[in-house]
């Protein structure tokens, strides 16, 4: 499983960056970059899932890798 972002939905509001700053980064042009796409352990998976649930645009999801 890997984390993916639907760029048509993402509005670069930074909610996921605040929830999991190790995994997400907004650049100076407000483009979201995924720095980490696979969880390192169960606790990290929970953080990424919180970011998925917290995205107000439902732009984040898991994808089969
Ligand atoms: S929380 Fe969702 S809409 Fe906001 S920057 Fe992250 S992916 Fe984009």
PDB file of N, CA, C and O and ligand atoms in Angstrom:
ATOM      1  N   UNK A   1       0.846  -1.193   0.000  1.00  0.00           N
ATOM      2  CA  UNK A   1       0.000   0.000   0.000  1.00  0.00           C
ATOM      3  C   UNK A   1       0.878   1.239   0.000  1.00  0.00           C
ATOM      4  O   UNK A   1       1.892   1.289   0.690  1.00  0.00           O
ATOM      5  N   UNK A   2       0.465   2.221  -0.751  1.00  0.00           N
ATOM      6  CA  UNK A   2       1.183   3.493  -0.694  1.00  0.00           C
ATOM      7  C   UNK A   2       0.178   4.642  -0.697  1.00  0.00           C
ATOM      8  O   UNK A   2      -0.938   4.526  -1.221  1.00  0.00           O
ATOM      9  N   UNK A   3       0.628   5.732  -0.116  1.00  0.00           N
ATOM     10  CA  UNK A   3      -0.200   6.919  -0.005  1.00  0.00           C
ATOM     11  C   UNK A   3      -0.146   7.691  -1.319  1.00  0.00           C
ATOM     12  O   UNK A   3       0.932   7.864  -1.890  1.00  0.00           O
ATOM     13  N   UNK A   4      -1.306   8.135  -1.786  1.00  0.00           N
ATOM     14  CA  UNK A   4      -1.349   8.920  -3.017  1.00  0.00           C
ATOM     15  C   UNK A   4      -2.221  10.152  -2.790  1.00  0.00           C
ATOM     16  O   UNK A   4      -3.085  10.174  -1.908  1.00  0.00           O
ATOM     17  N   UNK A   5      -1.971  11.176  -3.588  1.00  0.00           N
ATOM     18  CA  UNK A   5      -2.772  12.395  -3.525  1.00  0.00           C
ATOM     19  C   UNK A   5      -3.415  12.644  -4.890  1.00  0.00           C
ATOM     20  O   UNK A   5      -2.757  12.499  -5.923  1.00  0.00           O
ATOM     21  N   UNK A   6      -4.699  12.967  -4.860  1.00  0.00           N
ATOM     22  CA  UNK A   6      -5.411  13.361  -6.072  1.00  0.00           C
ATOM     23  C   UNK A   6      -5.212  14.868  -6.242  1.00  0.00           C
ATOM     24  O   UNK A   6      -5.798  15.670  -5.511  1.00  0.00           O
ATOM     25  N   UNK A   7      -4.367  15.245  -7.171  1.00  0.00           N
ATOM     26  CA  UNK A   7      -4.012  16.655  -7.321  1.00  0.00           C
ATOM     27  C   UNK A   7      -5.155  17.503  -7.871  1.00  0.00           C
ATOM     28  O   UNK A   7      -5.134  18.731  -7.750  1.00  0.00           O
ATOM     29  N   UNK A   8      -6.163  16.867  -8.440  1.00  0.00           N
ATOM     30  CA  UNK A   8      -7.332  17.625  -8.882  1.00  0.00           C
ATOM     31  C   UNK A   8      -8.181  18.062  -7.684  1.00  0.00           C
ATOM     32  O   UNK A   8      -8.921  19.046  -7.771  1.00  0.00           O
ATOM     33  N   UNK A   9      -8.069  17.318  -6.568  1.00  0.00           N
ATOM     34  CA  UNK A   9      -8.852  17.641  -5.368  1.00  0.00           C
ATOM     35  C   UNK A   9      -8.070  18.488  -4.379  1.00  0.00           C
ATOM     36  O   UNK A   9      -8.647  19.317  -3.671  1.00  0.00           O
ATOM     37  N   UNK A  10      -6.748  18.285  -4.289  1.00  0.00           N
ATOM     38  CA  UNK A  10      -5.940  18.977  -3.282  1.00  0.00           C
ATOM     39  C   UNK A  10      -5.986  20.483  -3.488  1.00  0.00           C
ATOM     40  O   UNK A  10      -5.770  20.979  -4.596  1.00  0.00           O
ATOM     41  N   UNK A  11      -6.275  21.201  -2.382  1.00  0.00           N
ATOM     42  CA  UNK A  11      -6.309  22.665  -2.456  1.00  0.00           C
ATOM     43  C   UNK A  11      -5.158  23.278  -1.662  1.00  0.00           C
ATOM     44  O   UNK A  11      -5.178  24.478  -1.364  1.00  0.00           O
ATOM     45  N   UNK A  12      -4.181  22.449  -1.291  1.00  0.00           N
ATOM     46  CA  UNK A  12      -2.952  22.933  -0.639  1.00  0.00           C
ATOM     47  C   UNK A  12      -3.221  23.732   0.621  1.00  0.00           C
ATOM     48  O   UNK A  12      -2.580  24.747   0.878  1.00  0.00           O
ATOM     49  N   UNK A  13      -4.172  23.259   1.429  1.00  0.00           N
ATOM     50  CA  UNK A  13      -4.488  23.985   2.671  1.00  0.00           C
ATOM     51  C   UNK A  13      -3.568  23.589   3.827  1.00  0.00           C
ATOM     52  O   UNK A  13      -3.618  24.199   4.885  1.00  0.00           O
ATOM     53  N   UNK A  14      -2.767  22.544   3.653  1.00  0.00           N
ATOM     54  CA  UNK A  14      -1.740  22.208   4.640  1.00  0.00           C
ATOM     55  C   UNK A  14      -2.202  21.405   5.836  1.00  0.00           C
ATOM     56  O   UNK A  14      -1.421  21.192   6.769  1.00  0.00           O
ATOM     57  N   UNK A  15      -3.446  20.933   5.852  1.00  0.00           N
ATOM     58  CA  UNK A  15      -3.916  20.144   6.990  1.00  0.00           C
ATOM     59  C   UNK A  15      -3.051  18.894   7.167  1.00  0.00           C
ATOM     60  O   UNK A  15      -2.610  18.565   8.274  1.00  0.00           O
ATOM     61  N   UNK A  16      -2.775  18.194   6.088  1.00  0.00           N
ATOM     62  CA  UNK A  16      -1.975  16.961   6.191  1.00  0.00           C
ATOM     63  C   UNK A  16      -0.543  17.275   6.631  1.00  0.00           C
ATOM     64  O   UNK A  16       0.074  16.481   7.343  1.00  0.00           O
ATOM     65  N   UNK A  17      -0.021  18.411   6.232  1.00  0.00           N
ATOM     66  CA  UNK A  17       1.336  18.798   6.630  1.00  0.00           C
ATOM     67  C   UNK A  17       1.399  18.965   8.150  1.00  0.00           C
ATOM     68  O   UNK A  17       2.360  18.548   8.793  1.00  0.00           O
ATOM     69  N   UNK A  18       0.350  19.541   8.722  1.00  0.00           N
ATOM     70  CA  UNK A  18       0.326  19.721  10.178  1.00  0.00           C
ATOM     71  C   UNK A  18       0.157  18.383  10.900  1.00  0.00           C
ATOM     72  O   UNK A  18       0.715  18.170  11.972  1.00  0.00           O
ATOM     73  N   UNK A  19      -0.610  17.455  10.314  1.00  0.00           N
ATOM     74  CA  UNK A  19      -0.863  16.171  10.972  1.00  0.00           C
ATOM     75  C   UNK A  19       0.319  15.214  10.853  1.00  0.00           C
ATOM     76  O   UNK A  19       0.561  14.420  11.761  1.00  0.00           O
ATOM     77  N   UNK A  20       1.056  15.266   9.759  1.00  0.00           N
ATOM     78  CA  UNK A  20       2.181  14.343   9.541  1.00  0.00           C
ATOM     79  C   UNK A  20       3.274  15.068   8.751  1.00  0.00           C
ATOM     80  O   UNK A  20       3.470  14.811   7.564  1.00  0.00           O
ATOM     81  N   UNK A  21       3.982  15.980   9.409  1.00  0.00           N
ATOM     82  CA  UNK A  21       4.959  16.808   8.689  1.00  0.00           C
ATOM     83  C   UNK A  21       6.125  16.023   8.105  1.00  0.00           C
ATOM     84  O   UNK A  21       6.793  16.516   7.194  1.00  0.00           O
ATOM     85  N   UNK A  22       6.344  14.811   8.606  1.00  0.00           N
ATOM     86  CA  UNK A  22       7.428  14.019   8.020  1.00  0.00           C
ATOM     87  C   UNK A  22       7.042  13.449   6.660  1.00  0.00           C
ATOM     88  O   UNK A  22       7.901  13.054   5.883  1.00  0.00           O
ATOM     89  N   UNK A  23       5.744  13.416   6.405  1.00  0.00           N
ATOM     90  CA  UNK A  23       5.272  12.760   5.190  1.00  0.00           C
ATOM     91  C   UNK A  23       4.878  13.739   4.087  1.00  0.00           C
ATOM     92  O   UNK A  23       4.898  13.378   2.908  1.00  0.00           O
ATOM     93  N   UNK A  24       4.485  14.959   4.487  1.00  0.00           N
ATOM     94  CA  UNK A  24       3.949  15.908   3.504  1.00  0.00           C
ATOM     95  C   UNK A  24       4.708  17.226   3.568  1.00  0.00           C
ATOM     96  O   UNK A  24       5.127  17.667   4.637  1.00  0.00           O
ATOM     97  N   UNK A  25       4.816  17.866   2.420  1.00  0.00           N
ATOM     98  CA  UNK A  25       5.489  19.169   2.366  1.00  0.00           C
ATOM     99  C   UNK A  25       4.827  20.012   1.284  1.00  0.00           C
ATOM    100  O   UNK A  25       4.532  19.510   0.187  1.00  0.00           O
ATOM    101  N   UNK A  26       4.580  21.275   1.616  1.00  0.00           N
ATOM    102  CA  UNK A  26       4.078  22.216   0.609  1.00  0.00           C
ATOM    103  C   UNK A  26       5.243  23.090   0.171  1.00  0.00           C
ATOM    104  O   UNK A  26       5.939  23.674   1.011  1.00  0.00           O
ATOM    105  N   UNK A  27       5.443  23.204  -1.130  1.00  0.00           N
ATOM    106  CA  UNK A  27       6.549  24.036  -1.580  1.00  0.00           C
ATOM    107  C   UNK A  27       6.095  25.498  -1.721  1.00  0.00           C
ATOM    108  O   UNK A  27       4.948  25.848  -1.415  1.00  0.00           O
ATOM    109  N   UNK A  28       6.999  26.340  -2.168  1.00  0.00           N
ATOM    110  CA  UNK A  28       6.714  27.773  -2.237  1.00  0.00           C
ATOM    111  C   UNK A  28       5.596  28.100  -3.225  1.00  0.00           C
ATOM    112  O   UNK A  28       5.005  29.183  -3.168  1.00  0.00           O
ATOM    113  N   UNK A  29       5.322  27.160  -4.129  1.00  0.00           N
ATOM    114  CA  UNK A  29       4.243  27.363  -5.106  1.00  0.00           C
ATOM    115  C   UNK A  29       2.952  26.676  -4.665  1.00  0.00           C
ATOM    116  O   UNK A  29       2.032  26.498  -5.468  1.00  0.00           O
ATOM    117  N   UNK A  30       2.904  26.253  -3.374  1.00  0.00           N
ATOM    118  CA  UNK A  30       1.728  25.555  -2.838  1.00  0.00           C
ATOM    119  C   UNK A  30       1.437  24.256  -3.579  1.00  0.00           C
ATOM    120  O   UNK A  30       0.275  23.888  -3.788  1.00  0.00           O
ATOM    121  N   UNK A  31       2.484  23.572  -3.974  1.00  0.00           N
ATOM    122  CA  UNK A  31       2.333  22.227  -4.541  1.00  0.00           C
ATOM    123  C   UNK A  31       2.693  21.232  -3.449  1.00  0.00           C
ATOM    124  O   UNK A  31       3.749  21.350  -2.810  1.00  0.00           O
ATOM    125  N   UNK A  32       1.790  20.268  -3.217  1.00  0.00           N
ATOM    126  CA  UNK A  32       2.024  19.276  -2.171  1.00  0.00           C
ATOM    127  C   UNK A  32       2.978  18.194  -2.668  1.00  0.00           C
ATOM    128  O   UNK A  32       2.801  17.645  -3.756  1.00  0.00           O
ATOM    129  N   UNK A  33       3.979  17.884  -1.836  1.00  0.00           N
ATOM    130  CA  UNK A  33       4.902  16.792  -2.140  1.00  0.00           C
ATOM    131  C   UNK A  33       4.766  15.732  -1.065  1.00  0.00           C
ATOM    132  O   UNK A  33       4.703  16.057   0.133  1.00  0.00           O
ATOM    133  N   UNK A  34       4.708  14.484  -1.479  1.00  0.00           N
ATOM    134  CA  UNK A  34       4.685  13.368  -0.540  1.00  0.00           C
ATOM    135  C   UNK A  34       6.117  12.896  -0.336  1.00  0.00           C
ATOM    136  O   UNK A  34       6.744  12.366  -1.244  1.00  0.00           O
ATOM    137  N   UNK A  35       6.623  13.098   0.879  1.00  0.00           N
ATOM    138  CA  UNK A  35       8.002  12.716   1.181  1.00  0.00           C
ATOM    139  C   UNK A  35       8.068  11.256   1.607  1.00  0.00           C
ATOM    140  O   UNK A  35       9.087  10.604   1.455  1.00  0.00           O
ATOM    141  N   UNK A  36       6.991  10.772   2.213  1.00  0.00           N
ATOM    142  CA  UNK A  36       6.898   9.384   2.662  1.00  0.00           C
ATOM    143  C   UNK A  36       5.585   8.831   2.133  1.00  0.00           C
ATOM    144  O   UNK A  36       4.544   9.444   2.334  1.00  0.00           O
ATOM    145  N   UNK A  37       5.609   7.701   1.458  1.00  0.00           N
ATOM    146  CA  UNK A  37       4.361   7.145   0.919  1.00  0.00           C
ATOM    147  C   UNK A  37       4.025   5.792   1.526  1.00  0.00           C
ATOM    148  O   UNK A  37       2.909   5.303   1.340  1.00  0.00           O
ATOM    149  N   UNK A  38       4.963   5.181   2.245  1.00  0.00           N
ATOM    150  CA  UNK A  38       4.663   3.913   2.903  1.00  0.00           C
ATOM    151  C   UNK A  38       4.969   4.051   4.399  1.00  0.00           C
ATOM    152  O   UNK A  38       6.012   4.592   4.775  1.00  0.00           O
ATOM    153  N   UNK A  39       4.069   3.560   5.247  1.00  0.00           N
ATOM    154  CA  UNK A  39       4.294   3.681   6.689  1.00  0.00           C
ATOM    155  C   UNK A  39       5.446   2.796   7.156  1.00  0.00           C
ATOM    156  O   UNK A  39       5.658   1.701   6.622  1.00  0.00           O
ATOM    157  N   UNK A  40       6.167   3.284   8.166  1.00  0.00           N
ATOM    158  CA  UNK A  40       7.311   2.538   8.679  1.00  0.00           C
ATOM    159  C   UNK A  40       6.908   1.562   9.778  1.00  0.00           C
ATOM    160  O   UNK A  40       7.623   0.589  10.019  1.00  0.00           O
ATOM    161  N   UNK A  41       5.800   1.829  10.459  1.00  0.00           N
ATOM    162  CA  UNK A  41       5.303   0.908  11.494  1.00  0.00           C
ATOM    163  C   UNK A  41       3.829   1.232  11.755  1.00  0.00           C
ATOM    164  O   UNK A  41       3.260   2.121  11.108  1.00  0.00           O
ATOM    165  N   UNK A  42       3.212   0.528  12.704  1.00  0.00           N
ATOM    166  CA  UNK A  42       1.780   0.708  12.945  1.00  0.00           C
ATOM    167  C   UNK A  42       1.455   2.124  13.407  1.00  0.00           C
ATOM    168  O   UNK A  42       0.428   2.700  13.013  1.00  0.00           O
ATOM    169  N   UNK A  43       2.321   2.698  14.260  1.00  0.00           N
ATOM    170  CA  UNK A  43       2.068   4.051  14.761  1.00  0.00           C
ATOM    171  C   UNK A  43       2.130   5.057  13.611  1.00  0.00           C
ATOM    172  O   UNK A  43       1.315   5.988  13.533  1.00  0.00           O
ATOM    173  N   UNK A  44       3.083   4.842  12.727  1.00  0.00           N
ATOM    174  CA  UNK A  44       3.199   5.750  11.584  1.00  0.00           C
ATOM    175  C   UNK A  44       2.009   5.589  10.642  1.00  0.00           C
ATOM    176  O   UNK A  44       1.479   6.566  10.112  1.00  0.00           O
ATOM    177  N   UNK A  45       1.580   4.338  10.464  1.00  0.00           N
ATOM    178  CA  UNK A  45       0.394   4.108   9.626  1.00  0.00           C
ATOM    179  C   UNK A  45      -0.804   4.864  10.205  1.00  0.00           C
ATOM    180  O   UNK A  45      -1.582   5.474   9.468  1.00  0.00           O
ATOM    181  N   UNK A  46      -0.946   4.845  11.522  1.00  0.00           N
ATOM    182  CA  UNK A  46      -2.062   5.543  12.164  1.00  0.00           C
ATOM    183  C   UNK A  46      -1.977   7.044  11.904  1.00  0.00           C
ATOM    184  O   UNK A  46      -2.999   7.704  11.688  1.00  0.00           O
ATOM    185  N   UNK A  47      -0.764   7.588  11.914  1.00  0.00           N
ATOM    186  CA  UNK A  47      -0.601   9.021  11.636  1.00  0.00           C
ATOM    187  C   UNK A  47      -0.997   9.342  10.202  1.00  0.00           C
ATOM    188  O   UNK A  47      -1.671  10.336   9.929  1.00  0.00           O
ATOM    189  N   UNK A  48      -0.578   8.492   9.282  1.00  0.00           N
ATOM    190  CA  UNK A  48      -0.925   8.735   7.877  1.00  0.00           C
ATOM    191  C   UNK A  48      -2.429   8.573   7.659  1.00  0.00           C
ATOM    192  O   UNK A  48      -3.039   9.333   6.890  1.00  0.00           O
ATOM    193  N   UNK A  49      -3.029   7.607   8.359  1.00  0.00           N
ATOM    194  CA  UNK A  49      -4.476   7.437   8.226  1.00  0.00           C
ATOM    195  C   UNK A  49      -5.220   8.633   8.820  1.00  0.00           C
ATOM    196  O   UNK A  49      -6.272   9.031   8.310  1.00  0.00           O
ATOM    197  N   UNK A  50      -4.669   9.222   9.873  1.00  0.00           N
ATOM    198  CA  UNK A  50      -5.276  10.433  10.439  1.00  0.00           C
ATOM    199  C   UNK A  50      -5.213  11.568   9.423  1.00  0.00           C
ATOM    200  O   UNK A  50      -6.158  12.365   9.301  1.00  0.00           O
ATOM    201  N   UNK A  51      -4.114  11.649   8.689  1.00  0.00           N
ATOM    202  CA  UNK A  51      -3.988  12.675   7.656  1.00  0.00           C
ATOM    203  C   UNK A  51      -5.001  12.433   6.534  1.00  0.00           C
ATOM    204  O   UNK A  51      -5.626  13.373   6.024  1.00  0.00           O
ATOM    205  N   UNK A  52      -5.177  11.155   6.166  1.00  0.00           N
ATOM    206  CA  UNK A  52      -6.167  10.824   5.132  1.00  0.00           C
ATOM    207  C   UNK A  52      -7.552  11.259   5.584  1.00  0.00           C
ATOM    208  O   UNK A  52      -8.291  11.911   4.845  1.00  0.00           O
ATOM    209  N   UNK A  53      -7.897  10.916   6.831  1.00  0.00           N
ATOM    210  CA  UNK A  53      -9.228  11.274   7.345  1.00  0.00           C
ATOM    211  C   UNK A  53      -9.361  12.777   7.531  1.00  0.00           C
ATOM    212  O   UNK A  53     -10.446  13.339   7.393  1.00  0.00           O
ATOM    213  N   UNK A  54      -8.248  13.441   7.855  1.00  0.00           N
ATOM    214  CA  UNK A  54      -8.308  14.863   8.152  1.00  0.00           C
ATOM    215  C   UNK A  54      -8.329  15.756   6.933  1.00  0.00           C
ATOM    216  O   UNK A  54      -8.637  16.952   7.046  1.00  0.00           O
ATOM    217  N   UNK A  55      -8.011  15.206   5.785  1.00  0.00           N
ATOM    218  CA  UNK A  55      -8.002  16.040   4.573  1.00  0.00           C
ATOM    219  C   UNK A  55      -9.416  16.508   4.253  1.00  0.00           C
ATOM    220  O   UNK A  55     -10.295  15.691   3.977  1.00  0.00           O
ATOM    221  N   UNK A  56      -9.650  17.809   4.282  1.00  0.00           N
ATOM    222  CA  UNK A  56     -11.011  18.309   4.053  1.00  0.00           C
ATOM    223  C   UNK A  56     -11.495  18.140   2.619  1.00  0.00           C
ATOM    224  O   UNK A  56     -12.686  18.278   2.347  1.00  0.00           O
ATOM    225  N   UNK A  57     -10.595  17.825   1.719  1.00  0.00           N
ATOM    226  CA  UNK A  57     -10.979  17.630   0.311  1.00  0.00           C
ATOM    227  C   UNK A  57     -11.003  16.156  -0.087  1.00  0.00           C
ATOM    228  O   UNK A  57     -11.241  15.840  -1.251  1.00  0.00           O
ATOM    229  N   UNK A  58     -10.741  15.279   0.865  1.00  0.00           N
ATOM    230  CA  UNK A  58     -10.690  13.834   0.593  1.00  0.00           C
ATOM    231  C   UNK A  58      -9.754  13.532  -0.584  1.00  0.00           C
ATOM    232  O   UNK A  58     -10.056  12.710  -1.448  1.00  0.00           O
ATOM    233  N   UNK A  59      -8.608  14.208  -0.569  1.00  0.00           N
ATOM    234  CA  UNK A  59      -7.664  14.068  -1.685  1.00  0.00           C
ATOM    235  C   UNK A  59      -6.626  12.974  -1.447  1.00  0.00           C
ATOM    236  O   UNK A  59      -5.886  12.641  -2.370  1.00  0.00           O
ATOM    237  N   UNK A  60      -6.582  12.438  -0.228  1.00  0.00           N
ATOM    238  CA  UNK A  60      -5.565  11.431   0.109  1.00  0.00           C
ATOM    239  C   UNK A  60      -6.204  10.060   0.221  1.00  0.00           C
ATOM    240  O   UNK A  60      -7.317   9.913   0.717  1.00  0.00           O
ATOM    241  N   UNK A  61      -5.465   9.042  -0.214  1.00  0.00           N
ATOM    242  CA  UNK A  61      -5.988   7.667  -0.102  1.00  0.00           C
ATOM    243  C   UNK A  61      -4.832   6.690  -0.205  1.00  0.00           C
ATOM    244  O   UNK A  61      -3.703   7.060  -0.572  1.00  0.00           O
ATOM    245  N   UNK A  62      -5.115   5.436   0.135  1.00  0.00           N
ATOM    246  CA  UNK A  62      -4.158   4.360  -0.080  1.00  0.00           C
ATOM    247  C   UNK A  62      -4.367   3.783  -1.470  1.00  0.00           C
ATOM    248  O   UNK A  62      -5.483   3.694  -1.945  1.00  0.00           O
ATOM    249  N   UNK A  63      -3.284   3.370  -2.049  1.00  0.00           N
ATOM    250  CA  UNK A  63      -3.341   2.706  -3.365  1.00  0.00           C
ATOM    251  C   UNK A  63      -2.522   1.429  -3.276  1.00  0.00           C
ATOM    252  O   UNK A  63      -1.448   1.416  -2.661  1.00  0.00           O
ATOM    253  N   UNK A  64      -3.014   0.371  -3.895  1.00  0.00           N
ATOM    254  CA  UNK A  64      -2.241  -0.872  -3.932  1.00  0.00           C
ATOM    255  C   UNK A  64      -0.942  -0.613  -4.687  1.00  0.00           C
ATOM    256  O   UNK A  64      -0.945   0.002  -5.741  1.00  0.00           O
ATOM    257  N   UNK A  65       0.170  -1.068  -4.099  1.00  0.00           N
ATOM    258  CA  UNK A  65       1.462  -0.832  -4.786  1.00  0.00           C
ATOM    259  C   UNK A  65       1.983  -2.131  -5.360  1.00  0.00           C
ATOM    260  O   UNK A  65       1.413  -3.182  -5.192  1.00  0.00           O
TER     261      UNK A  65
HETATM  262  S1  LIG B   1      -4.985  18.071   3.601  1.00  0.00           S
HETATM  263 FE1  LIG B   1      -5.724  17.427   1.605  1.00  0.00          FE
HETATM  264  S2  LIG B   1      -6.239  19.325   0.529  1.00  0.00           S
HETATM  265 FE2  LIG B   1      -4.918  19.851   2.252  1.00  0.00          FE
HETATM  266  S3  LIG B   1      -2.838  19.897   1.421  1.00  0.00           S
HETATM  267 FE3  LIG B   1      -3.180  17.845   2.265  1.00  0.00          FE
HETATM  268  S4  LIG B   1      -3.952  16.628   0.538  1.00  0.00           S
HETATM  269 FE4  LIG B   1      -4.140  18.776  -0.043  1.00  0.00          FE
END
